[in-house]
CSV table of C-alpha atoms and ligand atoms in Angstrom, one decimal:
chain,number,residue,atom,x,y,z
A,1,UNK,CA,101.4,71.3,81.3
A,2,UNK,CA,98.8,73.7,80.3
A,3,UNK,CA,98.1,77.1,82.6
A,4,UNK,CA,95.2,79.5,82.1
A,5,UNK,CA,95.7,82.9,83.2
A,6,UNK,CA,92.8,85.6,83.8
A,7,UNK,CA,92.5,88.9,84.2
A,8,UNK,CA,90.1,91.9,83.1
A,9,UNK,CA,92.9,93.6,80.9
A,10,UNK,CA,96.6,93.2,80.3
A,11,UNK,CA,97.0,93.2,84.1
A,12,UNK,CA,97.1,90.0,83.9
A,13,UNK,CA,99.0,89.8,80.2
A,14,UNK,CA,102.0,91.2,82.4
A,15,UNK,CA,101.6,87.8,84.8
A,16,UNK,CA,101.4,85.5,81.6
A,17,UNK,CA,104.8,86.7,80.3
A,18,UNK,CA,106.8,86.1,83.6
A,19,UNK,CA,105.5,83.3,84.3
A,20,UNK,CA,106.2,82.4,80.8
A,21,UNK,CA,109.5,83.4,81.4
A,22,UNK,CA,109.5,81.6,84.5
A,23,UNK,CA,108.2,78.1,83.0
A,24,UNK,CA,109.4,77.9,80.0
A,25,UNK,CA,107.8,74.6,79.6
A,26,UNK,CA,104.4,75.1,80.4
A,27,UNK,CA,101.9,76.4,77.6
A,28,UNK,CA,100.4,79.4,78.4
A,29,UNK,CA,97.2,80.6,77.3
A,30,UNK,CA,95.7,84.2,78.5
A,31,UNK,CA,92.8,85.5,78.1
A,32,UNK,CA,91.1,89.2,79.1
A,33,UNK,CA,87.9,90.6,78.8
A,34,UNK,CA,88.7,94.0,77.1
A,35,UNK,CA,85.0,95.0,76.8
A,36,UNK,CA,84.5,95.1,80.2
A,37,UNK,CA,87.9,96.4,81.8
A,38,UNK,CA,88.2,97.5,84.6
A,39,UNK,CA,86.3,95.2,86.7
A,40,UNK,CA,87.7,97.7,90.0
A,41,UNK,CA,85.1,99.9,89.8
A,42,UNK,CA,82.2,97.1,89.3
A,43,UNK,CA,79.4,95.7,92.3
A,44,UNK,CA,80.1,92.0,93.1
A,45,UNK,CA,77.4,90.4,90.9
A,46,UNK,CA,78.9,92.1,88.0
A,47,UNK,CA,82.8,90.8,88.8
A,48,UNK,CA,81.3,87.4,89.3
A,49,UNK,CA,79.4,87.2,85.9
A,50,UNK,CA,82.1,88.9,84.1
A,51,UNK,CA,84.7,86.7,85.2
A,52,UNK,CA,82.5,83.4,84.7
A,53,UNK,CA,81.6,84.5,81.4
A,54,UNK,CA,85.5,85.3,80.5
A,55,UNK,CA,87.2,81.8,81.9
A,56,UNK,CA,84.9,80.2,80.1
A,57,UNK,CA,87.8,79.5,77.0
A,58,UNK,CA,90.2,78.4,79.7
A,59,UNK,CA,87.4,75.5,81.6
A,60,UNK,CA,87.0,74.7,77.9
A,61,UNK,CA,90.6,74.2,77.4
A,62,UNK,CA,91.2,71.9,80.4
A,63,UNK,CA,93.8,73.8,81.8
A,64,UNK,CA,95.8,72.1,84.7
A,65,UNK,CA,95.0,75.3,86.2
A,66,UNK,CA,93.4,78.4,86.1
A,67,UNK,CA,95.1,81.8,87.6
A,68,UNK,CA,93.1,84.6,88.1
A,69,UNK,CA,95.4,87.2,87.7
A,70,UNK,CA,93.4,89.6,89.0
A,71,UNK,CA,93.4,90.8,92.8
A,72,UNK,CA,89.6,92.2,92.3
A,73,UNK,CA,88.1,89.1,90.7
A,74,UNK,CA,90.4,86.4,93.1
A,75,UNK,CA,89.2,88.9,96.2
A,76,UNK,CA,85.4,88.4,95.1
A,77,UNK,CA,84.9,85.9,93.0
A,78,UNK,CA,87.3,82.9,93.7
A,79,UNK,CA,85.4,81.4,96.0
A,80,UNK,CA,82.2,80.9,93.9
A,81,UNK,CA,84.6,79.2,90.9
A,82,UNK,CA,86.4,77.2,93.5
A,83,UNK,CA,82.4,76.0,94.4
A,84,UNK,CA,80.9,75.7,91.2
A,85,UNK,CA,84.0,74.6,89.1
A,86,UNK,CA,85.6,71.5,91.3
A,87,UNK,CA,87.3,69.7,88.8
A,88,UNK,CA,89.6,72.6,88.2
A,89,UNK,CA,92.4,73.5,89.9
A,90,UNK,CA,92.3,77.6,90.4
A,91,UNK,CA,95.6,80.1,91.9
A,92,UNK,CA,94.2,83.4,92.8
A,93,UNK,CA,96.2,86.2,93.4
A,94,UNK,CA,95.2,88.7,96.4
A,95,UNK,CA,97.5,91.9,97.9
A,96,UNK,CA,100.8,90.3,99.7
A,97,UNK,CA,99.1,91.8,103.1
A,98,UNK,CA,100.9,89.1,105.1
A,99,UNK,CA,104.5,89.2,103.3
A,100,UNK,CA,104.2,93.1,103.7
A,101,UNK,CA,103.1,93.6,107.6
A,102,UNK,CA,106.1,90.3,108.0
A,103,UNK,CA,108.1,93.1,106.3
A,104,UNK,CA,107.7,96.4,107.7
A,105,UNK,CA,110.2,97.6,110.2
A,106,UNK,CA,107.7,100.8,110.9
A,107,UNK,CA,104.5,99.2,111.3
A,108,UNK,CA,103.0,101.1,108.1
A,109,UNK,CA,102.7,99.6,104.9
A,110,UNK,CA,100.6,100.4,101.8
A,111,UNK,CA,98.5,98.5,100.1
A,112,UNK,CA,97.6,99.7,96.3
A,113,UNK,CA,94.3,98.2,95.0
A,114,UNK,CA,91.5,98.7,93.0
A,115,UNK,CA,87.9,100.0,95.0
A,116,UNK,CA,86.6,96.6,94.5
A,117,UNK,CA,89.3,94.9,96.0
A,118,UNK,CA,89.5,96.8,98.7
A,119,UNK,CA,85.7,96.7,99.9
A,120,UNK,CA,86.3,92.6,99.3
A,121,UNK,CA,85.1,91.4,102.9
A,122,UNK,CA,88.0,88.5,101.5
A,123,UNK,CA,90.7,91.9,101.8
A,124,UNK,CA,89.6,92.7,105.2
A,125,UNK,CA,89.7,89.1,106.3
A,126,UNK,CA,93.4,89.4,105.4
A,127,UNK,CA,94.0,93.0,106.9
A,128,UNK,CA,92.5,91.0,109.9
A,129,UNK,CA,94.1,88.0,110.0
A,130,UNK,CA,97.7,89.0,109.3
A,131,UNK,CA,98.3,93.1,109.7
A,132,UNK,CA,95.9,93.9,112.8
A,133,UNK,CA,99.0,95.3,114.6
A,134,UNK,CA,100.3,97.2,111.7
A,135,UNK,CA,98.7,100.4,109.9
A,136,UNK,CA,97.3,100.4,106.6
A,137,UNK,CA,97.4,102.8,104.2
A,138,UNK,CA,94.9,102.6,100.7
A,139,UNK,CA,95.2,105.4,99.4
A,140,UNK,CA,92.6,106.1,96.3
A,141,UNK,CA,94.3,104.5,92.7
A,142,UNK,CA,90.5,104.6,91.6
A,143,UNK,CA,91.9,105.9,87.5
A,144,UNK,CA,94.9,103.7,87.8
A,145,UNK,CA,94.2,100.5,85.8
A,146,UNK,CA,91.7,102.1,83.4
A,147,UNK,CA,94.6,104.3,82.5
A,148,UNK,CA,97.1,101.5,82.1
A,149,UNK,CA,94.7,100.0,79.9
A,150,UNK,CA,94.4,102.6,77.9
A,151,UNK,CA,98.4,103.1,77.6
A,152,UNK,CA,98.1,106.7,79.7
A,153,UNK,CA,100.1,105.2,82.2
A,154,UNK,CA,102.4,109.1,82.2
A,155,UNK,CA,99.1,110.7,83.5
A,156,UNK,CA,99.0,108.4,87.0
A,157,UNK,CA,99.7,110.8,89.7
A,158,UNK,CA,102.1,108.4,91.3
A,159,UNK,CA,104.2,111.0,93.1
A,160,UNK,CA,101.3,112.6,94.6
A,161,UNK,CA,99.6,109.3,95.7
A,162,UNK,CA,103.1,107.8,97.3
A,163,UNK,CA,104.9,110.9,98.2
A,164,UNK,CA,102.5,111.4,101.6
A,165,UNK,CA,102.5,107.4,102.0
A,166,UNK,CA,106.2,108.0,102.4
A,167,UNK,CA,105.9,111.2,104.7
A,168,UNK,CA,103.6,108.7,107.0
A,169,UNK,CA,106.6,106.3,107.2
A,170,UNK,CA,105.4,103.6,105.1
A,171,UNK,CA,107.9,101.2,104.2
A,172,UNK,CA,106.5,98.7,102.2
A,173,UNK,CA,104.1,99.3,99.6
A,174,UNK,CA,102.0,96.3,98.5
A,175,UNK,CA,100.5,96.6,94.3
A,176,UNK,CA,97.6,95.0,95.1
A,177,UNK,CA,96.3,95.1,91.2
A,178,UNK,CA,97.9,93.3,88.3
A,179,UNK,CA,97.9,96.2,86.3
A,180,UNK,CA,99.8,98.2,88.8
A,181,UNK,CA,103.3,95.8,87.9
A,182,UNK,CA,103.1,97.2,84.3
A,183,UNK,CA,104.6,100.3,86.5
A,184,UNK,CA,106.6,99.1,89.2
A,185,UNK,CA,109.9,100.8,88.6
A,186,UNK,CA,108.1,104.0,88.2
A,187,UNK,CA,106.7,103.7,91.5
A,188,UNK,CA,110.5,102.8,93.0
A,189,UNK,CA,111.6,105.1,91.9
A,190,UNK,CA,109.3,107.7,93.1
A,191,UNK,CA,109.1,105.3,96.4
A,192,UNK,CA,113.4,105.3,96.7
A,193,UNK,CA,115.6,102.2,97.7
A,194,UNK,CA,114.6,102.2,101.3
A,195,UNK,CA,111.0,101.1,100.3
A,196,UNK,CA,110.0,97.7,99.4
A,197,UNK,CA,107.4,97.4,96.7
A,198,UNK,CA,105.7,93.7,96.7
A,199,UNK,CA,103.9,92.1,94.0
A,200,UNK,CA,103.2,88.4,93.4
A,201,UNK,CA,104.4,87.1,90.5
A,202,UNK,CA,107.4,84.7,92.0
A,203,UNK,CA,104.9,83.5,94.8
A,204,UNK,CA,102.4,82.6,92.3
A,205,UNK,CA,105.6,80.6,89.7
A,206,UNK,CA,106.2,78.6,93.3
A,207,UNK,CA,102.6,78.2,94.2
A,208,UNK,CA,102.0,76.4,90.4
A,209,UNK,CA,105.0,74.1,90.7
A,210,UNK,CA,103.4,73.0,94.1
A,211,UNK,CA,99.8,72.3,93.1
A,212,UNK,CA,100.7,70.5,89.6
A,213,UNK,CA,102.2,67.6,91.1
A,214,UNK,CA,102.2,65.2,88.3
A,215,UNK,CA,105.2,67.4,86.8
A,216,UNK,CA,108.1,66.8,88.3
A,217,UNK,CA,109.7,70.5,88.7
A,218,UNK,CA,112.7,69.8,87.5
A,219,UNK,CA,110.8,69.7,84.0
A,220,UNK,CA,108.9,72.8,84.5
A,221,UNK,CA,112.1,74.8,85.4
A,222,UNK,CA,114.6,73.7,83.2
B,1,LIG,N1,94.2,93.7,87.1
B,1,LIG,C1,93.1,93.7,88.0
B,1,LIG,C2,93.5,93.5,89.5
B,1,LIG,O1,94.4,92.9,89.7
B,1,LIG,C3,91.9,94.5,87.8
B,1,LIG,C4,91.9,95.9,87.3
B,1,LIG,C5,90.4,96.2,87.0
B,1,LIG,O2,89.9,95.6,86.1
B,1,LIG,O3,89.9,97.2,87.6
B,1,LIG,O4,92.8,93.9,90.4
């Protein structure tokens, strides 16, 4: 089985390897678009060319499917590929809103995205839909993935964003951009044992072996 992964930067590179990991089977082929990283800060139009433009490699590789390993290009742009492309199979990966506000013992999660994600009307139809009677917290990671590109992940102010998340009771804190898993123990760490920190990488693993049906799983997983 072939699987495309997509994201802007090595967001999604971080997704490839575990799921690599995950199915060893499977060929995996990533691609980014390094010129144009981040995406987070971008208008629409632009997140939809951009990511058009990039996938292009994996449509010509007829991949069994296609993740876009990107929260801000899944949150505005999977519908148009869903529309345009119908032959192929896409995974998108959005912030876990509904795992997290399932979660939450104090009604207050946080959800850690990029601007572009969060003005998605896709993210508010999910803040809608599954954590209307919890609060949500989003607080500004504006810098975050153009520093993890740049490998200036030390300079992320991750104690100042999530030490008044924690002072507001938040519980469960949602990284909402692929990027963001490159530095997920750091942000336990500063977060503490009693806080959950949810990303997507095992729901995405289950979500392929579901949708590629011709492979039986038990060849995917050995
Ligand atoms: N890794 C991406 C995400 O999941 C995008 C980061 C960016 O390009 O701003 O949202």
């Amino acid at each position: 089985m072939k699987i495309g992964v997509f994201d802007s930067g090595i967001g999604g590179k971080a997704v490839a390897e575990e799921l690599r990991r995950l199915l060893p089977h499977a060929e995996i082929l990533f691609v980014s678009d390094h010129g144009h990283v981040p995406y987070g800060g971008r208008p629409r139009y632009e997140i939809i060319q951009l990511t058009k433009a990039a996938i292009q490699p994996l449509l010509a590789a007829a991949c069994d499917v296609i993740v876009i390993a990107c929260n801000t290009a899944t949150t505005n742009v999977i519908q148009v590929l869903r529309a345009e492309y119908r032959q192929q199979k896409f995974i998108g990966l959005e912030p876990m809103v509904k795992p997290a506000a399932a979660e939450t013992k104090t009604g207050k999660i946080a959800v850690l995205a990029t601007p572009a994600t969060l003005q998605s009307p896709r993210y508010q139809q999910l803040k809608d839909e599954w954590a209307h009677y919890v609060t949500v917290f989003e607080p500004d990671c504006s810098i975050w993935a153009g520093l993890i590109e740049n490998g200036r992940s030390d300079e992320i102010p991750i104690k100042e964003t999530v030490a008044p998340l924690l002072a507001n009771g938040v519980d469960v804190i949602v990284l909402g951009c692929t990027h963001y898993h490159w530095i997920k123990e750091l942000v336990q760490k500063v977060a503490g044992p009693s806080v959950t920190i949810l990303e997507p990488t095992n729901a995405i693993r289950n979500r392929i072996v579901d949708i590629t049906t011709d492979y039986p799983s038990a060849a995917l997983l050995q």
